[in-house]
CSV table of C-alpha atoms and ligand atoms in Angstrom, one decimal:
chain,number,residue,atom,x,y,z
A,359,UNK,CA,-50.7,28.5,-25.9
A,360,UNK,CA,-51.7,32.0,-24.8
A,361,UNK,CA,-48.2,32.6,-24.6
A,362,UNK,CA,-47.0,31.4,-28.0
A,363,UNK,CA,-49.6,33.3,-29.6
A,364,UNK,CA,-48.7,36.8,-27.7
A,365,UNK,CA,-44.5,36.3,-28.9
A,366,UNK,CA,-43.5,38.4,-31.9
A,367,UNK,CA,-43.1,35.7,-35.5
A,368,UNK,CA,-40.0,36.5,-37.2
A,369,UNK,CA,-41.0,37.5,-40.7
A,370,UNK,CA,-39.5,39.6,-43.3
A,371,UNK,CA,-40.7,41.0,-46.3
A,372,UNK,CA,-39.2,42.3,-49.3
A,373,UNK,CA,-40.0,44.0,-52.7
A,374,UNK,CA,-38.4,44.4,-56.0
A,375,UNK,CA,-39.8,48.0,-57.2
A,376,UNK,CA,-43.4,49.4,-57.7
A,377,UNK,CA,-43.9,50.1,-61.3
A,378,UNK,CA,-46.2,49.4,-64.3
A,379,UNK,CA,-43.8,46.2,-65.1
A,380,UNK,CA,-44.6,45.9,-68.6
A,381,UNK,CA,-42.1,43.8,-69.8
A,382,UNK,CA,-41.8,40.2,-71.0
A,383,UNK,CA,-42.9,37.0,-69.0
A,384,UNK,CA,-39.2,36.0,-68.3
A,385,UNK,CA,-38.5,39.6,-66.6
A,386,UNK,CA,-41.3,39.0,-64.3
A,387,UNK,CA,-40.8,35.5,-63.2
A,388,UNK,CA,-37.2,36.3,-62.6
A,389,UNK,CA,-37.8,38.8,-60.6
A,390,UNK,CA,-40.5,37.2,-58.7
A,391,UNK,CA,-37.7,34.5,-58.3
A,392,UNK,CA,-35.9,37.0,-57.2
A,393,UNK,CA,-38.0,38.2,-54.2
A,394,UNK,CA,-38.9,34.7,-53.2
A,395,UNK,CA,-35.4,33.8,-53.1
A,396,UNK,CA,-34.4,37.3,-50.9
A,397,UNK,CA,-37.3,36.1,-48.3
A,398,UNK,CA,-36.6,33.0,-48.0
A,399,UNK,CA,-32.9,33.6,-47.4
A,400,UNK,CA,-33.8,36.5,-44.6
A,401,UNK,CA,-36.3,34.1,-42.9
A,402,UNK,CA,-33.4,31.4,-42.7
A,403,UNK,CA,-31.6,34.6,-40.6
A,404,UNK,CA,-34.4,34.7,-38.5
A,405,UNK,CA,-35.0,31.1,-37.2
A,406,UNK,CA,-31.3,30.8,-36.9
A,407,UNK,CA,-31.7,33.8,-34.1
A,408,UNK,CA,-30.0,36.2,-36.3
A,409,UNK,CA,-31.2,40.2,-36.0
A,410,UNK,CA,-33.7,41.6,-37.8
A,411,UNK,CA,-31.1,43.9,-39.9
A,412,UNK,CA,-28.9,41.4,-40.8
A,413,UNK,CA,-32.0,39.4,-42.4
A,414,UNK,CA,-32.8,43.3,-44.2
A,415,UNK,CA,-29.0,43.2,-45.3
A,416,UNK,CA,-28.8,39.6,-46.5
A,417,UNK,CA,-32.4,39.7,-48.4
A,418,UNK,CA,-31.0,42.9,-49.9
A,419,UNK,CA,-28.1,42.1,-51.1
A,420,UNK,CA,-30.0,38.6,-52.6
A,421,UNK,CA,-31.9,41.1,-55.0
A,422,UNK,CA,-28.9,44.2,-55.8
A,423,UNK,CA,-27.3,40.9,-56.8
A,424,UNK,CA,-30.0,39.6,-59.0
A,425,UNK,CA,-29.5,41.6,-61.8
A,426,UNK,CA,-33.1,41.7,-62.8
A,427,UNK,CA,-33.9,44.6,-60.2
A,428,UNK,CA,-32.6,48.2,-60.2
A,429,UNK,CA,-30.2,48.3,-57.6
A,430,UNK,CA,-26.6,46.9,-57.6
A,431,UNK,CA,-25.8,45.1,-60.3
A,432,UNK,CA,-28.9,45.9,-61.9
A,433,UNK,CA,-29.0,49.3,-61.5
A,434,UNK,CA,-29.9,52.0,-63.9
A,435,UNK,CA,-28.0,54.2,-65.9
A,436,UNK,CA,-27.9,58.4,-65.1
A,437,UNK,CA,-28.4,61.0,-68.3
A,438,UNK,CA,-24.2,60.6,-68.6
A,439,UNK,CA,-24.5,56.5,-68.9
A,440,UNK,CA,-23.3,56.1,-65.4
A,441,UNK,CA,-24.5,54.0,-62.5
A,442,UNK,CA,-25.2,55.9,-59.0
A,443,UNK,CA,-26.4,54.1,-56.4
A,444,UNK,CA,-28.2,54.7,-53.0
A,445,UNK,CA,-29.5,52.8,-50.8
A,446,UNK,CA,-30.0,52.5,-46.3
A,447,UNK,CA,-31.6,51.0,-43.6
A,448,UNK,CA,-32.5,52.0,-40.1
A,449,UNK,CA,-32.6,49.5,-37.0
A,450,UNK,CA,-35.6,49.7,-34.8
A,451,UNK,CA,-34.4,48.9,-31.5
A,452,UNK,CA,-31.7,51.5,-31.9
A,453,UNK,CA,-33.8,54.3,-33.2
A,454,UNK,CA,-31.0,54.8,-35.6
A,455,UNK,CA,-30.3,54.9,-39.3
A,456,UNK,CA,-27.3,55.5,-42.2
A,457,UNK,CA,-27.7,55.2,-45.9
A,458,UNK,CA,-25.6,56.4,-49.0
A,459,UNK,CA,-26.3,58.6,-52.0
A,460,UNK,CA,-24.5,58.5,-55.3
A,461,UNK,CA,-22.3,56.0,-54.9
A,462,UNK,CA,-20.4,54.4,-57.5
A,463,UNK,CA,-17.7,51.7,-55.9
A,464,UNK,CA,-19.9,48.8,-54.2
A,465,UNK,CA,-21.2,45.9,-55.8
A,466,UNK,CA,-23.5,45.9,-52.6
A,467,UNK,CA,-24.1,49.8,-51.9
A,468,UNK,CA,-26.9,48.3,-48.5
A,469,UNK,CA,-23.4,46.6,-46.9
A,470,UNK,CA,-21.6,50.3,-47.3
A,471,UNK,CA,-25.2,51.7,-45.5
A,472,UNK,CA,-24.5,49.0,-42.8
A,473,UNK,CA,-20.9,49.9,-42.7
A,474,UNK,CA,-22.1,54.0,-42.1
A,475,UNK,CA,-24.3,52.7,-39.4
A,476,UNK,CA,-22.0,50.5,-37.4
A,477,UNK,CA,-19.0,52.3,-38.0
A,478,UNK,CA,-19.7,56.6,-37.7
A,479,UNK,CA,-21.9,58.9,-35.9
A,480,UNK,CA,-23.6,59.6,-39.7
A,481,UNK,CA,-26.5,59.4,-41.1
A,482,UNK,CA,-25.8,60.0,-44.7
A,483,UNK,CA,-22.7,59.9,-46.5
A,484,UNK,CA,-22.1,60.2,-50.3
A,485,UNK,CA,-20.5,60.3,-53.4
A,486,UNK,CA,-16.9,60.0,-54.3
A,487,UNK,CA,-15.9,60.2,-50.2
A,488,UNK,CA,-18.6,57.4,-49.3
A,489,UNK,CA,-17.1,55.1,-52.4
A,490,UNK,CA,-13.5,56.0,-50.5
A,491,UNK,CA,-14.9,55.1,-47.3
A,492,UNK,CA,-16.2,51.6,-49.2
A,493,UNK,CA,-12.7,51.1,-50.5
A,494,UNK,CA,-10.6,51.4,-47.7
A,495,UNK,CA,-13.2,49.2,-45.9
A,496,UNK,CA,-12.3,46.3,-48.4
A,497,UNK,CA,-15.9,45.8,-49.8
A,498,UNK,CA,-16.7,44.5,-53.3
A,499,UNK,CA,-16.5,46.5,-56.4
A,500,UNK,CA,-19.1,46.9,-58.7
A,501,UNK,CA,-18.4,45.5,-61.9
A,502,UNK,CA,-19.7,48.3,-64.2
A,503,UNK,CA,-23.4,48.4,-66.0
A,504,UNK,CA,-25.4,45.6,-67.3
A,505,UNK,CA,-25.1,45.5,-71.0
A,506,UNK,CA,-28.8,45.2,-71.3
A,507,UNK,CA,-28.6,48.4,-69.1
A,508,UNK,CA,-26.4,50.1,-72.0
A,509,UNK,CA,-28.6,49.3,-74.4
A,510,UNK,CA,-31.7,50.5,-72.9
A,511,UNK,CA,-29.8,53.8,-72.1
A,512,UNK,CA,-28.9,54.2,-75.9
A,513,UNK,CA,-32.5,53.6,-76.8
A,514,UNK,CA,-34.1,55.9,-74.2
A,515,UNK,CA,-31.6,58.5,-75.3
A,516,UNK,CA,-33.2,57.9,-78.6
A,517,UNK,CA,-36.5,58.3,-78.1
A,518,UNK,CA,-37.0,60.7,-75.0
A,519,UNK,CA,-37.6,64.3,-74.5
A,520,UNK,CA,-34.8,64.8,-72.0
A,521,UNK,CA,-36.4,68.3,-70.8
A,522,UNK,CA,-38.9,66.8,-68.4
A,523,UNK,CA,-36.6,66.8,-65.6
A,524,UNK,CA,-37.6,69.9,-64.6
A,525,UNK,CA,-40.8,69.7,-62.5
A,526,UNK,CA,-41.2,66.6,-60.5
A,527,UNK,CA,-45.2,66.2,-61.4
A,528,UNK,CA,-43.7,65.9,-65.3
A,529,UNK,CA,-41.6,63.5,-64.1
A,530,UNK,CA,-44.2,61.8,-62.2
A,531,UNK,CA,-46.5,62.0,-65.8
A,532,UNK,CA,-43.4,60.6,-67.7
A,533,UNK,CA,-41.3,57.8,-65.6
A,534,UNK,CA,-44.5,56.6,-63.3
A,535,UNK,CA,-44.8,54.4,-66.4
A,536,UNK,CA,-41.5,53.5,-66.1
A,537,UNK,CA,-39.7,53.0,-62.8
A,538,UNK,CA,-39.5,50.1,-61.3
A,539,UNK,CA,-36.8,47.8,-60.0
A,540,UNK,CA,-35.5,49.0,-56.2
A,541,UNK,CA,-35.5,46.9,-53.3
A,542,UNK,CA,-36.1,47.1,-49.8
A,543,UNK,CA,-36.8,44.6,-47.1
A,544,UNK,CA,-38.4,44.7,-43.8
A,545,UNK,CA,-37.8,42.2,-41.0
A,546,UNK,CA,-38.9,41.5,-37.2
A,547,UNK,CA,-36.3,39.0,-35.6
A,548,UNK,CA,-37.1,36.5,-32.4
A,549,UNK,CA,-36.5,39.2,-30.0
A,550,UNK,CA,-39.3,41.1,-31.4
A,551,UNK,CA,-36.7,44.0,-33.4
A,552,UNK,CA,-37.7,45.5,-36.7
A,553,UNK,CA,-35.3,46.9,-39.2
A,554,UNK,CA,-35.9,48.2,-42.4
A,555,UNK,CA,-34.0,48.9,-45.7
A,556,UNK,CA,-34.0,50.4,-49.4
A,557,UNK,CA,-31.5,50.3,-52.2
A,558,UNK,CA,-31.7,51.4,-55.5
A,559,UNK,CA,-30.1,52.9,-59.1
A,560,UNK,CA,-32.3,55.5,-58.8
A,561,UNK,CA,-34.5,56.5,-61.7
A,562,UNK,CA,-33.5,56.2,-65.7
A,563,UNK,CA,-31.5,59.3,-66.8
A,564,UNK,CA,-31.6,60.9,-63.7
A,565,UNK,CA,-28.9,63.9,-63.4
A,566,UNK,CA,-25.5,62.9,-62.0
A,567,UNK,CA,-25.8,63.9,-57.9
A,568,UNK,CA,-29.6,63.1,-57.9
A,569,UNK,CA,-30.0,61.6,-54.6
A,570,UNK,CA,-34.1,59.4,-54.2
A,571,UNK,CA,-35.5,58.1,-51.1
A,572,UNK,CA,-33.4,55.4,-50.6
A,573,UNK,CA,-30.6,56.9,-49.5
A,574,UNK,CA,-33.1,58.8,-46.4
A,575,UNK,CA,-34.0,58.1,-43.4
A,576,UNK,CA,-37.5,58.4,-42.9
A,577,UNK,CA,-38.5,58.8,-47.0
A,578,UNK,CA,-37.4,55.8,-48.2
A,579,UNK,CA,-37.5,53.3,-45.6
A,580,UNK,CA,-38.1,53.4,-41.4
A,581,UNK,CA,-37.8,51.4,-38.3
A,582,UNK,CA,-39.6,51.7,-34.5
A,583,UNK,CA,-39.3,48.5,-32.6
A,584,UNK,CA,-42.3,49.5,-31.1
A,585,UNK,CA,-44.7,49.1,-33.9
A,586,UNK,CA,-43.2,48.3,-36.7
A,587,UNK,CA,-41.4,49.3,-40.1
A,588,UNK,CA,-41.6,50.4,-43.7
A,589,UNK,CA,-39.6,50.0,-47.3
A,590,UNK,CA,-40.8,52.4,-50.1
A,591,UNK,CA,-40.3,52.6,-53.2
A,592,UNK,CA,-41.7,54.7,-56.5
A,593,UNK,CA,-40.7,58.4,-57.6
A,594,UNK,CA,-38.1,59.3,-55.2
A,595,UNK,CA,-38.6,63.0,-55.4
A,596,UNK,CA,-42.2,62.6,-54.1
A,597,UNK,CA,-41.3,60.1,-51.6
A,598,UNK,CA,-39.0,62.6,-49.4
A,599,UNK,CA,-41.3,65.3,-49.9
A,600,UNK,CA,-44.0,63.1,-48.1
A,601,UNK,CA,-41.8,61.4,-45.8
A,602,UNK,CA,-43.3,58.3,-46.1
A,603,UNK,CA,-41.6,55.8,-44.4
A,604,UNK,CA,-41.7,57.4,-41.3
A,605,UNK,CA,-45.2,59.5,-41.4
A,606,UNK,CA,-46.8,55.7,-41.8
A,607,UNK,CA,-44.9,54.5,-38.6
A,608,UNK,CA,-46.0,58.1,-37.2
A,609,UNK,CA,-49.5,56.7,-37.7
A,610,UNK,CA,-49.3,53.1,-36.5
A,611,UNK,CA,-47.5,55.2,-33.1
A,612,UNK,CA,-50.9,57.0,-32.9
A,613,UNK,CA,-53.0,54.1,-33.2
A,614,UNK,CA,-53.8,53.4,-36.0
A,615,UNK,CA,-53.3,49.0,-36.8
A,616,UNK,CA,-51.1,48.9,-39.7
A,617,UNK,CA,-53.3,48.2,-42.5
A,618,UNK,CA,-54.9,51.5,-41.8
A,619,UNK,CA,-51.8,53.7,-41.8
A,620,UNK,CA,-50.4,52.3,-45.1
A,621,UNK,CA,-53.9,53.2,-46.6
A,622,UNK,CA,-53.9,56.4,-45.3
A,623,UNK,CA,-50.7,57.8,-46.8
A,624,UNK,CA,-51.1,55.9,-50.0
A,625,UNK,CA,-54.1,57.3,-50.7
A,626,UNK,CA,-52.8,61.1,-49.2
A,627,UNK,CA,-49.9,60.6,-51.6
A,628,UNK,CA,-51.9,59.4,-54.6
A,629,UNK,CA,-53.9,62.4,-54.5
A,630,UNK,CA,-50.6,65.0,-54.2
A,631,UNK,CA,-49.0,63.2,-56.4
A,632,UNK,CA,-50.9,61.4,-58.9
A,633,UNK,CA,-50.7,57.4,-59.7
A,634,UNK,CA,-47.8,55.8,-60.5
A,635,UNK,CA,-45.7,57.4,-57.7
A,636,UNK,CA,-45.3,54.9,-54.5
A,637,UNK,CA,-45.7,51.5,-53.6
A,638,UNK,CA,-44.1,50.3,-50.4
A,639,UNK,CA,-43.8,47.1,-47.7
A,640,UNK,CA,-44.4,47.1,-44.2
A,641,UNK,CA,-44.4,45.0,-40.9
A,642,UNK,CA,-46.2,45.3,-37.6
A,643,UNK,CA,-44.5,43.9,-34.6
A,644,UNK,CA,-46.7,41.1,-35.0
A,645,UNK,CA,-45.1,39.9,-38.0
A,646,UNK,CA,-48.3,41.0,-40.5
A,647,UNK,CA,-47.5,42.6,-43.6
A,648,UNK,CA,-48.8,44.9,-46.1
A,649,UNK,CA,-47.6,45.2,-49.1
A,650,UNK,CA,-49.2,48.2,-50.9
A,651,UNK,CA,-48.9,50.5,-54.3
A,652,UNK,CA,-50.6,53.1,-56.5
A,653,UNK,CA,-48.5,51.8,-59.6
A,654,UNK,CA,-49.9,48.7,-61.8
A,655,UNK,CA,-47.1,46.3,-60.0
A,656,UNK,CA,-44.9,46.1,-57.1
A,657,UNK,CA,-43.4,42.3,-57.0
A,658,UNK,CA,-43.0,41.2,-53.6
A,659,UNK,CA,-42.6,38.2,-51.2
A,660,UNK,CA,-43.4,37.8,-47.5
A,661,UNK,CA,-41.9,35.1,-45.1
A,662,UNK,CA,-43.1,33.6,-41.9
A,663,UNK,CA,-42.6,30.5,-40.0
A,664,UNK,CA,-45.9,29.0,-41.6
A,665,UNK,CA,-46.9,31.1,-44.6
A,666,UNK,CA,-45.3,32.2,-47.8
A,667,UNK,CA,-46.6,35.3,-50.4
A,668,UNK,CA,-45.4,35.9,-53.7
A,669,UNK,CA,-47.0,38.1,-55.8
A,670,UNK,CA,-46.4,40.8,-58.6
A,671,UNK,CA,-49.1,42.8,-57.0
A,672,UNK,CA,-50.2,43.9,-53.4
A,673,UNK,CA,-53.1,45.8,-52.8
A,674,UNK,CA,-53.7,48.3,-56.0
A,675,UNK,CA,-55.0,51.8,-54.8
A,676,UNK,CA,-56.2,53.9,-57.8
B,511,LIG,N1,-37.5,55.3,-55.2
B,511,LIG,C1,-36.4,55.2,-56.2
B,511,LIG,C2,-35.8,56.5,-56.4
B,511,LIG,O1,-36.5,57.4,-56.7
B,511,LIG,C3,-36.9,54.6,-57.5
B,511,LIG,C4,-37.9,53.4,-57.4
B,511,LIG,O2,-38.3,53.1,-56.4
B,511,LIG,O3,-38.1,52.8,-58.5
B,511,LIG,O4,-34.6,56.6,-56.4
């Protein structure tokens, strides 16, 4: 028994965007559909034996693929009414990471961030030479924006003042209301391996070559084998300047249990940043999750052997 107990649980969990989600009932219970569905389909990885980062690929590409969520197929629109997407994911065994900024070409920008990984030295690669690189690899193209996607662009460009790009607290102010919709996943496989993963559209009207958290290493999402792993999510801009994927691993390395660490930098970040601004999912090595956020929402689902979460809120800091 004493055995059993001591092994790592495979268990993954995922998230589909912190944000104030104010929008109808259908949105929400197709996007808690969404998660559930993501979870469920990484946990089946897991008991087969599979690794942890092909569960955080798989789950992933569940929710780009959704079309509720804002990544993939769903993602948003930049101030030019174009999609650019980025997304990554970092194995924890490894110690190694790749994502991709501003890329246009895949339907599934998290299989071009495997791709980066597996296949080069790289950590990052974007833009027109990472949608090349996702071409002459074969990989699906995207099929071009949502129309609902079109027509929310049309009516932002309506009604917003389009100057508050310029200081990121403004931004904070303006869109905290607003984002919502990326995706990430974190997973710990049989052999006791954590990987972790983002991927999103970015944020509504963002400038063309605006590159969030999700594309980082370390911002957006973080992997150590040894403790565990974390998927963020919220204003991207704050997210890299806080580092927060990795400073909360930083702080589980020290010592501190898991719970602990995610309250420590979301409460740090609330109070540099303001609320609204992150929300993010995290494993230990022992399978136990926290799913946490300073914005009204963040829908998410965890998955273990015996248990099953799915919620349109974690724990609220405010
Ligand atoms: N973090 C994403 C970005 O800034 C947006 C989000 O999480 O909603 O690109």
């Amino acid at each position: 028994m004493a055995l059993v107990s001591t092994l790592p649980r495979p268990a993954i969990v995922v998230h589909g965007g912190a944000g104030r989600w104010a929008t109808d009932p259908d949105t929400r219970r197709r996007a808690l559909e969404a998660v559930r569905k993501a979870a469920h389909h990484g946990l089946e990885i897991l008991l087969r034996g599979g690794l942890a980062l092909d569960a955080v690929v798989e789950a992933i590409k569940v929710l780009e693929d959704s079309e509720v969520l804002n990544a993939g197929i769903g993602s948003v629109l930049t101030i030019d009414g174009r999609i650019e997407m980025d997304a990554g994911l970092m194995d924890g065994c490894r110690g190694r990471g790749a994502g991709v900024g501003c890329v246009t070409y895949p339907k599934n920008p998290i299989v071009l961030a495997r791709e980066v990984l597996e296949r080069t030295d790289h950590v990052l690669l974007v833009g027109t030479a990472a949608d090349r690189f996702a071409q002459s690899l074969g990989l699906e193209e995207h099929p071009g924006p949502l129309p609902q996607r079109i027509e929310k662009y049309r009516e932002l460009l309506r009604s917003r003042n389009l100057g508050y790009w310029k200081k990121v607290l403004d931004v904070a102010k303006v869109m905290g209301l607003d984002i919502g919709g990326t995706v990430g996943a974190v997973a710990l496989d049989l052999e006791g391996c954590i990987a972790a993963g983002a991927s999103t559209g970015g944020v509504w009207l963002k400038l063309p070559g605006r590159i969030g958290d999700s594309a980082i290493v370390g911002a957006g999402f973080y992997a150590d084998s040894r403790v565990g792993g974390v998927s963020a999510t919220g204003l991207g801009e704050t997210i890299v300047m806080n580092f927060v994927a990795r400073r909360v691993v930083e702080k589980m390395l020290s010592g501190l249990g898991l719970l602990q660490a995610c309250l420590e930098i979301v409460k740090e970040h609330t109070q540099r940043f303001g609320r609204g601004t992150l929300g993010f999912v995290a494993l230990d090595v022992r399978g136990n999750y926290v799913a946490i956020h300073n914005t009204e929402c963040m829908p998410f689902a965890y998955a273990c052997r015996d248990k099953v979460v799915v919620s349109m809120e974690g724990l609220r800091i405010v």
